[in-house]
Structures are given as structure tokens and as C-alpha cells.
Coordinates of C-alpha atoms and ligand atoms in Angstrom, one line a residue:
M1 CA -0.1 -0.3 0.3
K2 CA 0.7 3.7 -0.4
I3 CA 0.2 5.7 2.3
A4 CA 0.5 9.4 3.0
I5 CA 0.7 10.0 6.9
V6 CA 0.2 13.6 7.5
C7 CA 0.8 15.0 11.3
Y8 CA 2.4 17.3 13.3
P9 CA 6.4 17.1 13.7
T10 CA 7.3 17.7 17.4
Y11 CA 7.3 16.7 20.7
G12 CA 3.8 15.3 21.1
G13 CA 1.9 11.6 21.2
S14 CA 0.5 12.6 18.4
G15 CA 3.4 13.1 15.7
I16 CA 5.3 10.1 17.8
I17 CA 2.2 7.3 17.0
A18 CA 2.3 8.4 13.9
T19 CA 5.5 8.7 12.9
E20 CA 6.1 5.0 14.8
L21 CA 3.1 4.1 12.7
G22 CA 4.5 4.8 9.5
L23 CA 7.8 3.2 10.5
N24 CA 6.0 -0.4 11.1
L25 CA 4.1 0.5 8.2
A26 CA 7.4 1.0 6.3
S27 CA 9.6 -1.8 7.6
K28 CA 6.3 -4.3 6.7
G29 CA 6.8 -2.5 2.7
N30 CA 4.5 -0.2 2.3
K31 CA 4.8 2.6 0.9
V32 CA 4.8 5.9 3.6
H33 CA 4.7 9.2 2.9
I34 CA 5.3 11.6 5.8
I35 CA 4.4 15.7 5.1
S36 CA 4.7 18.2 8.6
Y37 CA 6.2 20.9 8.7
S38 CA 9.3 20.4 9.6
T39 CA 11.2 16.6 10.1
P40 CA 9.2 14.5 13.0
V41 CA 11.9 13.7 16.0
R42 CA 11.2 9.8 15.7
L43 CA 12.3 10.2 11.9
N44 CA 15.7 10.8 12.7
K45 CA 17.5 8.1 10.6
F46 CA 17.9 6.6 7.2
K47 CA 14.7 3.9 7.0
E48 CA 13.8 2.2 4.2
N49 CA 10.4 2.9 2.5
I50 CA 9.5 6.4 4.4
F51 CA 9.8 9.2 3.3
F52 CA 9.6 13.3 4.3
H53 CA 8.1 15.9 2.4
N54 CA 8.3 19.1 3.4
V55 CA 5.6 21.8 3.5
E56 CA 7.0 24.7 2.8
L57 CA 5.0 27.9 3.6
P58 CA 5.0 30.9 0.8
N59 CA 6.3 34.4 1.2
Y60 CA 4.3 37.3 -0.4
P61 CA 3.7 40.7 0.7
L62 CA 0.2 39.9 0.9
F63 CA 0.3 37.3 2.8
E64 CA 0.6 39.0 6.1
F65 CA -0.5 35.4 7.8
H66 CA 1.2 31.9 6.2
F67 CA -1.7 29.6 5.4
Y68 CA -0.7 26.1 6.4
T69 CA -4.3 24.7 6.0
L70 CA -3.7 25.7 2.6
S71 CA 0.2 25.0 1.7
L72 CA -0.1 21.6 3.4
S73 CA -3.7 20.6 0.9
G74 CA -1.2 22.0 -2.5
K75 CA 1.4 19.4 -0.5
I76 CA -1.0 16.7 0.2
V77 CA -1.9 16.7 -3.7
E78 CA 0.9 17.0 -4.6
I79 CA 2.4 13.8 -3.3
V80 CA -0.8 12.2 -4.1
E81 CA -0.5 11.9 -7.6
K82 CA 3.5 12.3 -8.0
E83 CA 3.5 9.0 -5.3
N84 CA 0.2 7.4 -6.6
I85 CA -1.0 7.4 -2.7
D86 CA -3.9 5.1 -1.8
I87 CA -4.4 6.4 1.4
I88 CA -4.6 9.9 3.1
H89 CA -3.9 9.1 6.7
C90 CA -4.4 12.0 8.8
H91 CA -3.7 12.4 11.8
Y92 CA -5.4 15.1 14.8
A93 CA -8.6 16.8 12.8
I94 CA -7.4 20.7 13.1
P95 CA -6.1 21.3 10.1
H96 CA -4.7 17.9 8.8
T97 CA -8.5 16.4 7.9
I98 CA -9.0 19.8 6.2
S99 CA -6.3 19.8 4.2
G100 CA -7.0 15.9 3.8
I101 CA -10.3 16.9 2.5
L102 CA -9.6 19.6 0.3
A103 CA -7.0 17.5 -1.1
K104 CA -8.8 14.6 -2.0
E105 CA -12.1 17.5 -3.3
I106 CA -9.0 18.5 -6.2
L107 CA -8.0 14.8 -7.1
E108 CA -11.7 13.7 -7.3
D109 CA -11.8 13.6 -11.0
F110 CA -8.2 12.1 -11.8
H111 CA -7.3 10.3 -8.6
K112 CA -9.4 8.5 -6.6
V113 CA -7.9 8.5 -2.9
K114 CA -9.4 7.4 0.6
V115 CA -9.1 10.1 3.9
L116 CA -8.8 8.6 7.4
T117 CA -8.8 11.0 10.6
T118 CA -7.0 10.0 13.9
L119 CA -8.5 11.6 17.2
H120 CA -6.0 11.8 19.0
G121 CA -7.8 13.8 21.9
T122 CA -7.8 17.5 22.6
D123 CA -8.5 17.7 18.5
V124 CA -11.6 16.9 20.2
T125 CA -11.6 17.7 24.1
L126 CA -10.0 21.0 24.2
V127 CA -9.3 22.6 20.7
G128 CA -12.6 20.9 18.7
T129 CA -15.4 22.5 21.6
Q130 CA -13.8 25.6 21.0
P131 CA -16.8 27.7 19.2
I132 CA -14.0 28.9 15.7
F133 CA -13.3 25.2 15.5
R134 CA -16.0 23.3 16.5
P135 CA -17.9 23.1 13.5
L136 CA -14.6 22.4 11.5
V137 CA -13.9 19.1 13.7
R138 CA -17.6 18.1 12.6
Y139 CA -16.6 19.0 9.2
S140 CA -13.4 17.1 9.3
L141 CA -15.6 13.8 11.0
N142 CA -18.3 14.0 8.5
K143 CA -16.4 14.0 5.0
T144 CA -13.5 11.7 6.3
D145 CA -13.6 8.4 4.8
A146 CA -13.0 7.1 8.5
V147 CA -12.5 8.0 11.9
T148 CA -10.3 6.2 14.8
C149 CA -9.9 7.2 18.6
V150 CA -7.0 6.7 20.6
S151 CA -8.8 5.1 23.0
E152 CA -12.4 4.3 24.3
F153 CA -12.3 7.5 26.3
L154 CA -12.4 9.6 23.1
Y155 CA -14.1 7.7 21.1
H156 CA -17.7 8.4 24.3
S157 CA -15.9 12.1 24.2
T158 CA -16.6 12.2 20.4
V159 CA -20.0 11.0 20.3
R160 CA -20.9 12.9 22.7
E161 CA -19.5 16.2 21.6
F162 CA -19.9 15.9 17.7
N163 CA -22.5 12.9 17.1
P164 CA -20.8 11.9 14.0
V165 CA -22.7 10.0 11.3
K166 CA -19.7 7.5 10.2
P167 CA -19.4 4.5 12.7
I168 CA -15.8 5.4 14.7
E169 CA -13.7 2.7 15.9
V170 CA -11.3 2.8 18.2
I171 CA -7.9 2.0 17.8
H172 CA -5.5 2.6 21.3
N173 CA -2.0 3.5 20.7
F174 CA 1.0 1.5 20.9
V175 CA 4.5 0.4 21.3
N176 CA 7.5 -1.0 20.6
T177 CA 7.6 -4.0 23.2
S178 CA 11.1 -5.1 21.6
L179 CA 12.5 -1.1 21.6
Y180 CA 10.9 0.2 24.6
R181 CA 12.5 -2.4 27.3
K182 CA 14.5 -1.9 30.5
E183 CA 18.0 -2.1 30.0
N184 CA 20.5 -2.3 33.3
L185 CA 22.2 1.1 33.4
P186 CA 23.9 1.1 36.5
E187 CA 26.3 4.1 35.2
L188 CA 23.4 6.5 34.6
R189 CA 22.1 5.8 37.6
R190 CA 24.8 6.4 40.0
E191 CA 24.1 10.3 38.0
F192 CA 20.9 11.0 39.7
A193 CA 20.6 8.4 42.5
T194 CA 22.9 7.0 45.4
P195 CA 21.6 3.2 45.2
T196 CA 19.8 3.7 47.9
Q197 CA 17.5 6.6 46.8
K198 CA 14.4 6.4 44.5
I199 CA 14.3 8.1 41.1
V200 CA 10.6 9.3 40.2
L201 CA 10.2 10.5 36.7
H202 CA 8.1 12.5 34.7
I203 CA 7.5 13.1 31.3
S204 CA 5.4 15.7 29.3
N205 CA 5.5 18.5 27.1
F206 CA 4.8 21.0 30.5
R207 CA 1.8 22.4 29.4
P208 CA -1.3 23.8 31.1
V209 CA -3.3 20.4 30.9
K210 CA -0.2 18.6 32.4
R211 CA -0.2 20.6 35.5
V212 CA 3.6 19.7 36.5
T213 CA 3.7 21.8 39.4
D214 CA 0.9 18.7 41.2
V215 CA 4.2 16.5 40.4
V216 CA 6.7 18.5 42.5
E217 CA 4.4 19.1 44.8
V218 CA 3.6 14.7 45.2
F219 CA 7.6 14.3 44.6
F220 CA 7.9 17.0 48.0
R221 CA 6.3 15.2 49.9
I222 CA 7.5 12.0 48.9
K223 CA 10.8 13.3 49.8
K224 CA 9.3 13.8 53.7
E225 CA 9.0 10.6 54.0
I226 CA 12.3 8.6 52.0
D227 CA 15.2 9.4 50.3
A228 CA 14.4 10.1 46.4
K229 CA 15.6 12.1 43.4
L230 CA 12.9 13.7 40.9
V231 CA 13.7 13.9 37.1
L232 CA 11.2 16.2 34.8
V233 CA 11.9 15.8 31.1
G234 CA 10.4 18.3 29.1
D235 CA 9.6 21.6 28.1
G236 CA 6.9 23.6 27.1
P237 CA 4.9 26.9 28.6
D238 CA 4.5 26.0 32.4
M239 CA 8.3 25.4 33.4
P240 CA 8.9 28.7 34.7
K241 CA 6.0 27.7 37.2
V242 CA 7.4 24.4 37.6
E243 CA 10.7 26.0 38.8
A244 CA 9.8 28.7 40.7
L245 CA 8.0 25.9 43.2
V246 CA 10.9 24.0 43.2
Q247 CA 12.6 26.9 44.5
K248 CA 9.7 28.0 47.3
L249 CA 9.9 24.1 47.5
Q250 CA 13.8 24.1 48.3
L251 CA 14.3 21.3 45.8
E252 CA 16.8 21.9 43.9
E253 CA 19.6 19.4 44.7
D254 CA 16.7 17.0 44.3
V255 CA 15.1 18.1 41.3
F256 CA 16.7 17.5 37.5
F257 CA 15.7 19.2 34.9
L258 CA 16.8 17.2 31.1
G259 CA 14.4 19.7 28.9
N260 CA 13.4 17.7 25.6
Q261 CA 15.0 14.2 24.9
I262 CA 15.0 12.0 22.5
S263 CA 16.0 9.0 23.3
I264 CA 13.5 8.0 26.8
V265 CA 14.3 4.2 27.2
E266 CA 18.0 5.1 29.3
L267 CA 15.8 7.6 31.6
L268 CA 13.0 5.3 32.2
S269 CA 15.5 2.2 32.7
I270 CA 16.5 3.6 35.8
S271 CA 12.9 4.7 37.2
D272 CA 11.5 3.7 40.0
I273 CA 8.5 4.6 39.2
F274 CA 6.8 7.4 36.4
L275 CA 3.3 10.0 37.6
L276 CA 1.3 11.5 35.3
T277 CA -0.8 14.6 36.5
S278 CA -2.7 15.4 33.8
E279 CA -6.2 16.8 34.0
I280 CA -7.3 15.1 31.0
E281 CA -5.4 12.3 28.6
S282 CA -6.9 10.8 26.1
F283 CA -4.8 8.1 26.4
G284 CA -1.0 8.9 27.4
L285 CA 1.3 7.6 25.1
A286 CA 3.9 8.3 28.1
V287 CA 2.5 6.2 30.3
L288 CA 2.6 3.3 27.9
E289 CA 6.1 3.5 26.8
A290 CA 7.0 3.7 31.4
M291 CA 5.0 0.3 31.5
S292 CA 6.9 -1.1 28.1
C293 CA 10.4 -0.5 30.4
E294 CA 8.6 -2.3 33.6
V295 CA 8.0 1.4 34.9
P296 CA 4.8 1.5 37.4
V297 CA 2.4 4.1 37.1
V298 CA 0.6 6.8 39.8
S299 CA -1.2 8.9 37.6
Y300 CA -5.2 10.6 37.9
N301 CA -8.7 8.7 37.4
V302 CA -8.9 10.9 34.2
G303 CA -9.7 10.4 30.4
G304 CA -8.4 7.3 28.7
L305 CA -5.7 6.6 31.4
P306 CA -8.0 3.8 33.1
E307 CA -7.3 1.8 29.9
I308 CA -4.0 1.5 30.2
V309 CA -3.3 1.7 33.4
E310 CA -4.6 -0.9 35.7
E311 CA -5.1 -0.3 39.0
N312 CA -3.6 -2.0 41.3
K313 CA -1.8 -4.0 39.2
T314 CA 0.3 -2.0 37.1
G315 CA 0.7 1.2 39.2
Y316 CA -2.1 3.2 40.3
L317 CA -5.3 5.6 39.7
V318 CA -5.6 7.9 42.7
P319 CA -9.0 10.9 42.4
F320 CA -8.3 14.2 40.3
G321 CA -6.5 16.8 42.2
N322 CA -5.4 14.3 44.9
I323 CA -1.7 15.5 46.0
E324 CA -2.1 13.7 49.4
K325 CA -3.4 10.2 48.3
M326 CA -0.2 10.2 45.1
A327 CA 2.1 10.3 47.4
E328 CA 0.5 8.0 49.6
M329 CA 0.2 5.4 46.4
S330 CA 4.1 6.2 45.0
L331 CA 4.5 5.5 48.4
A332 CA 3.4 2.5 48.5
L333 CA 5.2 1.2 46.0
L334 CA 8.3 2.5 46.0
Q335 CA 8.4 0.7 50.0
D336 CA 7.7 -2.3 49.5
E337 CA 10.5 -4.2 47.0
S338 CA 8.2 -6.5 46.3
K339 CA 4.8 -5.2 45.7
H340 CA 6.8 -3.2 43.3
L341 CA 8.5 -5.7 41.3
E342 CA 5.2 -7.2 41.0
F343 CA 3.6 -4.2 39.3
S344 CA 7.2 -3.8 36.7
N345 CA 5.9 -7.0 36.0
N346 CA 2.4 -6.5 35.6
A347 CA 3.1 -3.8 33.3
R348 CA 5.6 -5.1 31.2
L349 CA 3.2 -7.9 30.4
R350 CA 0.3 -5.6 29.8
A351 CA 2.6 -3.5 27.2
I352 CA 3.7 -6.7 24.9
H353 CA 0.0 -8.6 25.6
K354 CA -2.1 -5.0 24.6
F355 CA -0.6 -2.7 23.1
D356 CA 2.5 -4.0 21.5
S357 CA 3.0 -2.2 18.0
Q358 CA 2.6 -5.3 15.9
I359 CA -1.5 -6.5 17.4
I360 CA -2.0 -2.7 16.7
L361 CA -0.6 -2.6 13.4
E362 CA -2.8 -5.0 12.1
K363 CA -5.7 -3.4 13.3
Y364 CA -4.6 0.1 10.9
L365 CA -3.8 -2.5 7.8
N366 CA -7.1 -4.0 7.9
L367 CA -8.6 -0.5 8.1
Y368 CA -6.9 0.6 5.0
S369 CA -7.3 -2.7 3.0
S370 CA -11.4 -2.6 3.9
L371 CA -10.6 1.8 2.9
I372 CA -9.2 0.8 0.0
N373 CA -11.6 -1.4 -1.8
E374 CA -14.8 0.2 -0.6
V375 CA -16.2 2.0 -4.1
Ligands
GMT1 O1 -1.6 16.8 23.9 C1 -2.3 17.6 22.8 O2 -3.1 18.4 21.9 C2 -1.6 17.1 21.8 C3 -1.6 15.2 21.6 C4 -0.4 15.1 20.9 O3 -0.4 15.7 19.5 O4 0.3 14.3 21.2 O5 -1.8 14.7 23.0 C5 -2.7 13.8 22.7 O6 -2.5 12.7 21.7 C6 -1.6 11.7 22.5 C7 -1.1 10.8 21.4 O7 -2.4 10.2 20.9 C8 -2.2 11.1 23.6 O8 -1.7 10.2 24.2 C9 -2.1 12.2 24.7 O9 -2.9 11.5 25.7 C10 -3.5 13.7 24.2 N1 -3.2 14.4 24.8 C11 -4.6 14.5 25.4 O10 -5.2 13.9 25.7 C12 -4.5 15.8 26.5

């Protein structure tokens, strides 16, 4: 099959899933063309059958603002024609599906192509519900040839918000469990902690929805009971608030700010627990990556997280905003070695049996085939 994948390139789950899907499809002999405004972070080395196409933004005195949606449409038209594409797979509705639908309409008389939309979360829950975008998301959902959601939670939110005419399939996000597996890295661990100290990890894009200050508050409470270090990976608008809180709580010696990191397997491999404090999370890809590397997760019980984290087996889900409870459950894991080991094993097994890339890839391949064969 020949597939064009349209996605965001930056540090965010939708771009990561889109790129990993592309890499998996390419490894099975499909031709994959990734279209975005810069090279996605996980497309960092040459791989057979996968190509990147950059969307250029035209400069003209009249165009005070860039027309990304239109430029993207133009690029999709070019690639579909040149590469004889079967499916345009748009990750995140705004603006990718709009551009995909426009490209399909432009090509209508001479090249038949299908548009598939994968909704990732905030394209429905936050961006999609803004009055300015709501009609655009509704249009996207009704005009695209098929829609998938990355969790049951997102499926129900989409039906509730948009009541779309087309059936929606849930295809969960995935992880390559062969690549995301715990490595033995004692030297790296020593750079962060002594053998008796515990390592608490958080990875996100530091946007308000992630509530990273809650992570610091939870760590502050953990630290009162046991010797531990907090490793923060990522960057974003809330970073100054997080830094200020670390200072206020006098945790400077115990918190590592690592910024954006391309390879996180090593950091997951040396961590004891993963904390996620988002107020909403349609899936929470970082949580799945942690589980695949045997790291138990403590998060708020929101969005699609209960579909991934199994309460009292692979981690704990605590009521939203309850920092005390999150600290208590984190300590329950960090202070009980046999429970920690049991949860670590359970987490890895759940990632392998339910969310491995090979299982999920089959679902996408079946959907692509049924779309191509549809008249
Ligand atoms: O949060 C966003 O707006 C970005 C978006 C993305 O592009 O990474 O995140 C969403 O998609 C991810 C991949 O499917 C999910 O793992 C995240 O849970 C989801 N974010 C939210 O629902 C807040």
C-alpha cells in the first residue's frame, strides 16, 4: 500500500504515534510518505520505504499570515499524484483533516484517494470544543472516509460532542515493546541517585493540562518520607512555574530538569515510578512507554488512563487533584520492594499483550484494506 501520513512533527504523542506507525508500515514493505512542517523527532535516521516531505510556506507581501492549511493541501495533492497514494492518514483533525479533504476534492476527477482521520484527544476535547473550531471538527468528522480514536474515552467524548454520522473505530495507541524494554544501566543511574535513593520520573510537554506543579508537590511529600530524586523530562509554557515551585519548596538539589530528550528508554530504565498529573489525557502515550520499560505508573483517574493503567496491578489511579493520595500511593510502591517488582512485571506484560505495535498495526492494516476496497 502507499500511504501519506499527515502529522505534527514536534514532541507530542500524536506525532510520535504517526511516525512510529509509518516506520512499522514501511518495515512491512508499504511505501510511506510523511508530510509535515518539519522532520518528526522520531524520523531521525534513514529507513527504507519511508520518505519525508516538508510543507513550505509561501512568502508574499500580501500574505500577512501563513496559510498552513492551504500549503499543506497543496503538498498533499502533489504527493498523492506523484506517488500514487491510496490513503491519506491524517493524525489530529485540525487542520490536517481539513487539508486532506480539500486535497481529495481537488483530485476527485483524476485520482481516487481515501482520507482517514485519527483523533488524538485535544482535537476533540480542548481545541475541538472552541466555538471557532467546532464546525471545522464536525465537518472533518463527517467528510473524512473513516475515523479512529486512540481510546474508548475519546470515542465517547467524540460521540457526545459531535454525534458524527460515520461509525468510529477505537484503535488504541501502541508501543514497540522490543525497543521499549528495560536496560541495565547502573552507571547512568548513579548520575542521578545513590543506590538507596529512589528515582521518580515525569515526561510531558509542560502545558497547563499536564499540571506539572502537581508532580513537584507530590514529590515534595514523597521526599518527606524517603530519600528520592525527581527527573523531569520535557519543556513547555509551564516550565517557569515549575522552576519557581521547585525553588520555593527548596528542592533544587533533588530535581533534575533534562529538557526535551529524543531517547527516553535509558531514562525509563533507571526510574522507579512514573508520575502523570494531567487533568485530561485521552491516552497518555508516555505512560504506556513507561509500562513497557517496567516502570509502574501513578496518575490521576482521568480520560483514557484507566484503559492503560490497571488499578492496583500496574500502578495506581487516584482521584483527580488529590496530591496527598498520589504521594501516599507512590510511597506504597516505593517502600515495598516485592509489590514494586510485581507491578513492574505486570506493567511490562500488559504493554506486550495489549498494546504492542504488531497487534495494533494489524488493525490499521485491516482498516486501510477495507477503505481501499470500498467503492
Ligand atoms: O495534548 C495535545 O494536544 C497533543 C496531543 C499530541 O499531539 O500529542 O496529545 C494527545 O494525543 C496523544 C497521542 O495519541 C495522547 O497520548 C495524549 O493523551 C493526548 N493528549 C491529551 O489528551 C491531553
